[in-house]
GROMACS .gro file of C-alpha atoms in nm:
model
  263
    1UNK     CA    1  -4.175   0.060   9.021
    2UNK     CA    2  -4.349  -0.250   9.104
    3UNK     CA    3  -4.734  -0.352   9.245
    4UNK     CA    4  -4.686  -0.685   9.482
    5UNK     CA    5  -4.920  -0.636   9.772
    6UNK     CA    6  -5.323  -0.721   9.773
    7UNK     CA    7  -5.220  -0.936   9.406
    8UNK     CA    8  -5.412  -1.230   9.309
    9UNK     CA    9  -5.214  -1.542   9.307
   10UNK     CA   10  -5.440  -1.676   8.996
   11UNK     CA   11  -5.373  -1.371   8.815
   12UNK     CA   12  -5.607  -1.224   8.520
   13UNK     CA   13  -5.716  -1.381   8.218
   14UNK     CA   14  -5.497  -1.184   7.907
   15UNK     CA   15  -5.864  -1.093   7.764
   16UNK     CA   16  -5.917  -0.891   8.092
   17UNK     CA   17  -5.616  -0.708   8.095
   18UNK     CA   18  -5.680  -0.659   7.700
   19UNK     CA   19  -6.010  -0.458   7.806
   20UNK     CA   20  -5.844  -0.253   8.083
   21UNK     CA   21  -5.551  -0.145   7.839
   22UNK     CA   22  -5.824  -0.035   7.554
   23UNK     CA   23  -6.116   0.128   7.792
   24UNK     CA   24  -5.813   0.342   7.964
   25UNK     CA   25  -5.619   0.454   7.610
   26UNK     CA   26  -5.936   0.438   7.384
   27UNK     CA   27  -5.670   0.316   7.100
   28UNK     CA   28  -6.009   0.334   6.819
   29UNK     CA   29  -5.977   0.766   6.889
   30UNK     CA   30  -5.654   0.753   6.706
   31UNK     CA   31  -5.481   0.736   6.350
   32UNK     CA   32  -5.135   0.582   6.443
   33UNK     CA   33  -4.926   0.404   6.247
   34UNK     CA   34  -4.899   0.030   6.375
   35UNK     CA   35  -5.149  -0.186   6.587
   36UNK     CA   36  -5.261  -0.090   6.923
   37UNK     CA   37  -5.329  -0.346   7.149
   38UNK     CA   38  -5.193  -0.703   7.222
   39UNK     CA   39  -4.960  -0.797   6.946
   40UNK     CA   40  -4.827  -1.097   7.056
   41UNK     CA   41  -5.029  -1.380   7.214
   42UNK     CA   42  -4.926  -1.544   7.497
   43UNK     CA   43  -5.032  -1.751   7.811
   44UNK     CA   44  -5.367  -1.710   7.864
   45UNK     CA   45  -5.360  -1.580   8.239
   46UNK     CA   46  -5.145  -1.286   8.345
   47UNK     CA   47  -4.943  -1.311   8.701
   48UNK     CA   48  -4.660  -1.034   8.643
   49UNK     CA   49  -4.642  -0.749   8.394
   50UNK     CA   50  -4.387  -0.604   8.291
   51UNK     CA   51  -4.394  -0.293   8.161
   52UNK     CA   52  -4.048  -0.093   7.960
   53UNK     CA   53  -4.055   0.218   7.623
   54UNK     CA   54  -3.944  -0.016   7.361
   55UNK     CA   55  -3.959  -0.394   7.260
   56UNK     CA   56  -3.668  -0.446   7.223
   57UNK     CA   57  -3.468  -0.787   7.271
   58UNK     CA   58  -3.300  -0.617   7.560
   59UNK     CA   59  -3.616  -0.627   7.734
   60UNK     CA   60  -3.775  -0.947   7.623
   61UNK     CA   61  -3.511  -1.109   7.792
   62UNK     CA   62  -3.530  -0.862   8.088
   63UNK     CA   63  -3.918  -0.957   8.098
   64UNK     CA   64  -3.817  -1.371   8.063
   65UNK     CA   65  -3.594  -1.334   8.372
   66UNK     CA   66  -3.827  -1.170   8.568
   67UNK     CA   67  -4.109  -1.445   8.520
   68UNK     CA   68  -4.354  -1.214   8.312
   69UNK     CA   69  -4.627  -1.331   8.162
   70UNK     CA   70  -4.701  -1.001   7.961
   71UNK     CA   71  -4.517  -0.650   7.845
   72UNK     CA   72  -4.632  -0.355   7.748
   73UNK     CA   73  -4.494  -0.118   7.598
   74UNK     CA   74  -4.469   0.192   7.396
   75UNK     CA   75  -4.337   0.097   7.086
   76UNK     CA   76  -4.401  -0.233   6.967
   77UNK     CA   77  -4.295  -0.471   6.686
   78UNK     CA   78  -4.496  -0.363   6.417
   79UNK     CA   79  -4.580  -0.054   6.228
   80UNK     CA   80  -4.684   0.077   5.921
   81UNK     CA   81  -4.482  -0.037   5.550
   82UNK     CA   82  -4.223  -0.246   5.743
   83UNK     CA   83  -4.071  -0.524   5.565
   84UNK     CA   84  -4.337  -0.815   5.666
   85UNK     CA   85  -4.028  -1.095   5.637
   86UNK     CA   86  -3.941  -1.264   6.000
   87UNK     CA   87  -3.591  -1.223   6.001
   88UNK     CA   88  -3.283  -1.129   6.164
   89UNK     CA   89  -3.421  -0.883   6.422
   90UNK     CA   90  -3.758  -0.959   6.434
   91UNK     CA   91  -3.713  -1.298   6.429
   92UNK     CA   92  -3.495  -1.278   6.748
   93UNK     CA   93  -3.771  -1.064   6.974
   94UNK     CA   94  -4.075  -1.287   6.806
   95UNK     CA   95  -3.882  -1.614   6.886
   96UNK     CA   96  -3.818  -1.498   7.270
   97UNK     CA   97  -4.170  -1.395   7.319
   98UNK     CA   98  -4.320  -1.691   7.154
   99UNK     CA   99  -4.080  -1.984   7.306
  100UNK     CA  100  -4.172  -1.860   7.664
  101UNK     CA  101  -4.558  -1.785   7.606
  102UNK     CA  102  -4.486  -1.360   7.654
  103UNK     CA  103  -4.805  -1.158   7.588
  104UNK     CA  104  -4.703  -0.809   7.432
  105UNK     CA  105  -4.894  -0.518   7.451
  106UNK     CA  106  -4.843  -0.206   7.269
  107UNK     CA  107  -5.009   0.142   7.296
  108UNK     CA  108  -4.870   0.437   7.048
  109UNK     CA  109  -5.010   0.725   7.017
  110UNK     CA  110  -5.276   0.649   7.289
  111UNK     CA  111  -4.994   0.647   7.554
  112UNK     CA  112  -4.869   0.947   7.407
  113UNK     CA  113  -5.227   1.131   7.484
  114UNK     CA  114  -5.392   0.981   7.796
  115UNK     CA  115  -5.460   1.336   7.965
  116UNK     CA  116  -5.321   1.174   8.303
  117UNK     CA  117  -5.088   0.895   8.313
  118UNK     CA  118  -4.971   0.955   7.936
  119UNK     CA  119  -4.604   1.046   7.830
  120UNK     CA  120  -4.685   1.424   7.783
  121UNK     CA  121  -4.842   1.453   8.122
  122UNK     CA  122  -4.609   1.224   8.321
  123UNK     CA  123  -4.338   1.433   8.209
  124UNK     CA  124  -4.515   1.743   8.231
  125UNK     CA  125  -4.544   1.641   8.581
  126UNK     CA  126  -4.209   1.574   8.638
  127UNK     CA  127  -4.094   1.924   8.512
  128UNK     CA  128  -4.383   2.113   8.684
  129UNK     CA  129  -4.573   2.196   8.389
  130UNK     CA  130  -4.970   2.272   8.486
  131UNK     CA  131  -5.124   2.118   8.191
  132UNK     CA  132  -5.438   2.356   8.049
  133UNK     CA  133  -5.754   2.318   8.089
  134UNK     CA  134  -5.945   1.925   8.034
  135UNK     CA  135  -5.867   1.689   7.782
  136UNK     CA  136  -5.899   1.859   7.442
  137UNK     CA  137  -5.845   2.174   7.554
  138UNK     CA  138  -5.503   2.354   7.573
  139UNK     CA  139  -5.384   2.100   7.292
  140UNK     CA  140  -5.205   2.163   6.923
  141UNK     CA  141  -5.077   1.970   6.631
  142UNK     CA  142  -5.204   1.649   6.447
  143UNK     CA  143  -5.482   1.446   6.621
  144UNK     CA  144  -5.463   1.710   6.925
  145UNK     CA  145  -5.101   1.560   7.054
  146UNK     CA  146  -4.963   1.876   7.185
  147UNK     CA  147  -5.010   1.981   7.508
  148UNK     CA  148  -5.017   2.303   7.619
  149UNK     CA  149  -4.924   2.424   8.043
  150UNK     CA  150  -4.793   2.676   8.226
  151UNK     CA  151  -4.512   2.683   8.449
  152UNK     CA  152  -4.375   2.902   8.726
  153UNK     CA  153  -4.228   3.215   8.605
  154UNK     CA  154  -3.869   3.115   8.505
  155UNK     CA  155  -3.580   3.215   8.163
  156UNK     CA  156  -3.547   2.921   7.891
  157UNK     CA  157  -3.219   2.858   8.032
  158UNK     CA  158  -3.298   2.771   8.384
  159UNK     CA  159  -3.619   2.584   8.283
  160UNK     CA  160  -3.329   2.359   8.051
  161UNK     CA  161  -3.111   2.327   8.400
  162UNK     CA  162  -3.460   2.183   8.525
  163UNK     CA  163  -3.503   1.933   8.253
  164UNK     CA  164  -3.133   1.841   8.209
  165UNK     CA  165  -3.144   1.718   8.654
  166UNK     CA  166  -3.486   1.589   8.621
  167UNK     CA  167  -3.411   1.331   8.344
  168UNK     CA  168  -3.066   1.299   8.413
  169UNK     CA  169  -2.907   1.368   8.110
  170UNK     CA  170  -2.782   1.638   7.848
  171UNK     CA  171  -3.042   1.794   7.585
  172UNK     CA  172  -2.993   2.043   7.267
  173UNK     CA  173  -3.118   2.369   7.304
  174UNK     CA  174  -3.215   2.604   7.094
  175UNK     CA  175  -3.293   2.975   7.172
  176UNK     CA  176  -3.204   3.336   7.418
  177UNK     CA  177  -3.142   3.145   7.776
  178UNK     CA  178  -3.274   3.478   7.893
  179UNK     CA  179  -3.636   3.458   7.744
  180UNK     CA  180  -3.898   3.479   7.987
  181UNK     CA  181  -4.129   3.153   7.989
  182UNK     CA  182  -4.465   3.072   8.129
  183UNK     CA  183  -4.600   2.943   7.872
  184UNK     CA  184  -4.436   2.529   7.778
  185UNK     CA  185  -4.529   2.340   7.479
  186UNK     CA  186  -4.488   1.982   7.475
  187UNK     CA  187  -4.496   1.666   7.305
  188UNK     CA  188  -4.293   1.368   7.377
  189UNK     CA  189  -4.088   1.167   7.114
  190UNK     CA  190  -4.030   1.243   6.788
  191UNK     CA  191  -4.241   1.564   6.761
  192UNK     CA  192  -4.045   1.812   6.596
  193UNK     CA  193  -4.259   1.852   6.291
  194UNK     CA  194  -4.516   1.986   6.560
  195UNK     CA  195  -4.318   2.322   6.680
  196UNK     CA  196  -4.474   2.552   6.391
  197UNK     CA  197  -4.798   2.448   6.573
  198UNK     CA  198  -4.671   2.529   6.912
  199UNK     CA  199  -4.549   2.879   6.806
  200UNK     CA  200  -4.885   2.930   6.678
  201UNK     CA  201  -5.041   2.842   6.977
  202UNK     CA  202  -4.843   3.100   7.222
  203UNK     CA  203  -4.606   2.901   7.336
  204UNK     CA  204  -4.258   3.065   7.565
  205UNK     CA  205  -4.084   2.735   7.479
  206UNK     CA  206  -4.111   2.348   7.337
  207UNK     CA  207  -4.028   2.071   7.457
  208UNK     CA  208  -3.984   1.724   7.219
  209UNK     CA  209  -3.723   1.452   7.189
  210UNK     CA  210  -3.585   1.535   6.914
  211UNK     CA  211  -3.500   1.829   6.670
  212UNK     CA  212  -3.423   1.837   6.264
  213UNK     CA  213  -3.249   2.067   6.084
  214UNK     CA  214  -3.538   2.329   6.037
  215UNK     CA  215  -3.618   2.373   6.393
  216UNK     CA  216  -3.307   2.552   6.492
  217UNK     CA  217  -3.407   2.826   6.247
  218UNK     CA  218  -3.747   2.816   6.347
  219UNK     CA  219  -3.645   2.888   6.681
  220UNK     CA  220  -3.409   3.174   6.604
  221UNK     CA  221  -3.606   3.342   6.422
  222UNK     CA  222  -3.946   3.311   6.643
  223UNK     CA  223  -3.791   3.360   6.973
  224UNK     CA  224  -3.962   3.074   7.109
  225UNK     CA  225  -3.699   2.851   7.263
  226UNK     CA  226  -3.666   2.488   7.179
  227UNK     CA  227  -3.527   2.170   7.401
  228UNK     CA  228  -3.487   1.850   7.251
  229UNK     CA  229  -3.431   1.623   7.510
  230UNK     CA  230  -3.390   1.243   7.377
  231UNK     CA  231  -3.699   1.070   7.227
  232UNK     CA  232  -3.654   0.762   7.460
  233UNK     CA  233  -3.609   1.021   7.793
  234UNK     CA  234  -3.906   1.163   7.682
  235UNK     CA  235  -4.133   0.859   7.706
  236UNK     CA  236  -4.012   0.664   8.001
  237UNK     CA  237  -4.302   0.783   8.200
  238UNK     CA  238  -4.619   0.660   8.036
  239UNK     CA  239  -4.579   0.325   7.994
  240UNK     CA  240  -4.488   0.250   8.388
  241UNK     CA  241  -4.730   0.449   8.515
  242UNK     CA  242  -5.042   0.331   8.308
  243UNK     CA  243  -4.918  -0.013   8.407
  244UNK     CA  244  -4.903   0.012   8.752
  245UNK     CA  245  -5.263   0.162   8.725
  246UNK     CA  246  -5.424  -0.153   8.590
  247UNK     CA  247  -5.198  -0.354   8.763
  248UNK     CA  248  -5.320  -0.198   9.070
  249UNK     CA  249  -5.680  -0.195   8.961
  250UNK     CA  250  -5.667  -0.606   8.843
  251UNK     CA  251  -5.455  -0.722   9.167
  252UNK     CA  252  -5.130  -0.835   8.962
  253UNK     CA  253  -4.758  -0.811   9.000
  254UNK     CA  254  -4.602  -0.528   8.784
  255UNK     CA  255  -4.237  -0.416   8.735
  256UNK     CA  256  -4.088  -0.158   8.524
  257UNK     CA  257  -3.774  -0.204   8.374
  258UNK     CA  258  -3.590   0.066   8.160
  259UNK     CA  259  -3.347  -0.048   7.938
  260UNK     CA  260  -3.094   0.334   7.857
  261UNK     CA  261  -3.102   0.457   7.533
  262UNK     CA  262  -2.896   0.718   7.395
  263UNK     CA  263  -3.126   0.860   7.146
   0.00000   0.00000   0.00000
């Protein structure tokens, strides 16, 4: 997707687009396990964003091509107990970003949750889950993550078929495709640890990125169906669209670019 009409030809300072990021994801609401925010200065003025799921060199150099001046994304290039040492990988994306004055900015776990243009509504949208109730409500797991909606009446096996075309790719799933579901859990990514919650909380059937071992048992043995669907098709949603809001809102250029990922 991409915002070119009504820009400003001067673009934004970086400290303005800083500002719109944090007063739209509130990053200081959440525990998460790197740095939120802009991790990588660059030019001071922002033209064209680009916005992609990961930081990955694929998409650095996507980003250079294109003429960005900033990324954002959802995961970025630092988290919690990594090796600090600039090196071999990391050496390669910081080198890239630095040589052609990128800005990269990163929102975790505040992408995840934005109650609107966040990964678990985006692609609650795009499955035609009705999220419950405001934000805070109709939630589950650590730091309120889950989300909880209802969907039309449907079987766990056709509400797969629905996932499987609307992401364009195959999923694991775990449960009776007969099973009557209203009731969808959800939380994008690597979320697995959270089904226990989402059986708790009433759920027909969860959906997550990815499954380990214990889930499959879990899930035969609670009834409660289980789709894993591929923690990078999970979160291609949130990142474009809370782009191309502030894009739209500050008059800049934005483009998403998704570079495929298997997992």
């Amino acid at each position: 997707m991409s915002s070119q009409s009504s820009t400003r030809p001067d673009g934004v300072p970086r400290e303005t687009l800083l500002a719109a990021f944090d007063g739209l994801l509130q990053p200081a609401l959440f525990k998460d396990y790197g740095p939120n925010g802009l991790q990588v200065e660059g030019r001071p003025t922002v033209r064209k964003l680009v916005s992609g799921v990961t930081a990955s060199l694929a998409l650095i150099e996507a980003a250079v091509d294109a003429g960005a001046d900033a990324i954002f994304v959802h995961h970025g290039l630092f988290w919690r107990g990594q090796d600090g040492r600039v090196t071999g990988w990391m050496k390669q994306r910081l080198s890239r970003l630095l040589t052609h004055e990128i800005n990269l900015f990163a929102y975790h776990l505040p992408l995840d949750a934005h109650p609107v243009l966040g990964n678990n509504a985006q692609l609650a949208l795009r499955l035609g889950v009705t999220l419950s109730g405001a934000a805070g409500e109709g939630r589950f797991g650590d730091q309120s993550l889950g989300v909880l909606g209802r969907c039309p009446p449907t079987t766990a096996g056709a509400f797969a078929d629905v996932v499987r075309q609307s992401l364009g790719r195959d999923l694991v799933f775990v449960g009776d495709p007969g099973r009557p579901v209203a009731r969808v859990a959800m939380c994008s990514g690597g979320a697995q640890g959270y089904f226990e919650a989402a059986i708790a909380a009433g759920a027909d059937l969860f959906v997550t990125g990815e499954i380990s071992e214990p889930q499959a048992h879990y899930a035969r043995e609670s009834g409660v169906a289980y789709i894993a669907c591929g923690h990078h098709a999970s979160e291609r949603y949130g990142a474009p669209a809370v782009a191309q809001d502030v894009a739209d809102r500050l008059g800049i250029e934005h483009r998403f670019i998704d570079i495929p990922n298997p997992a």
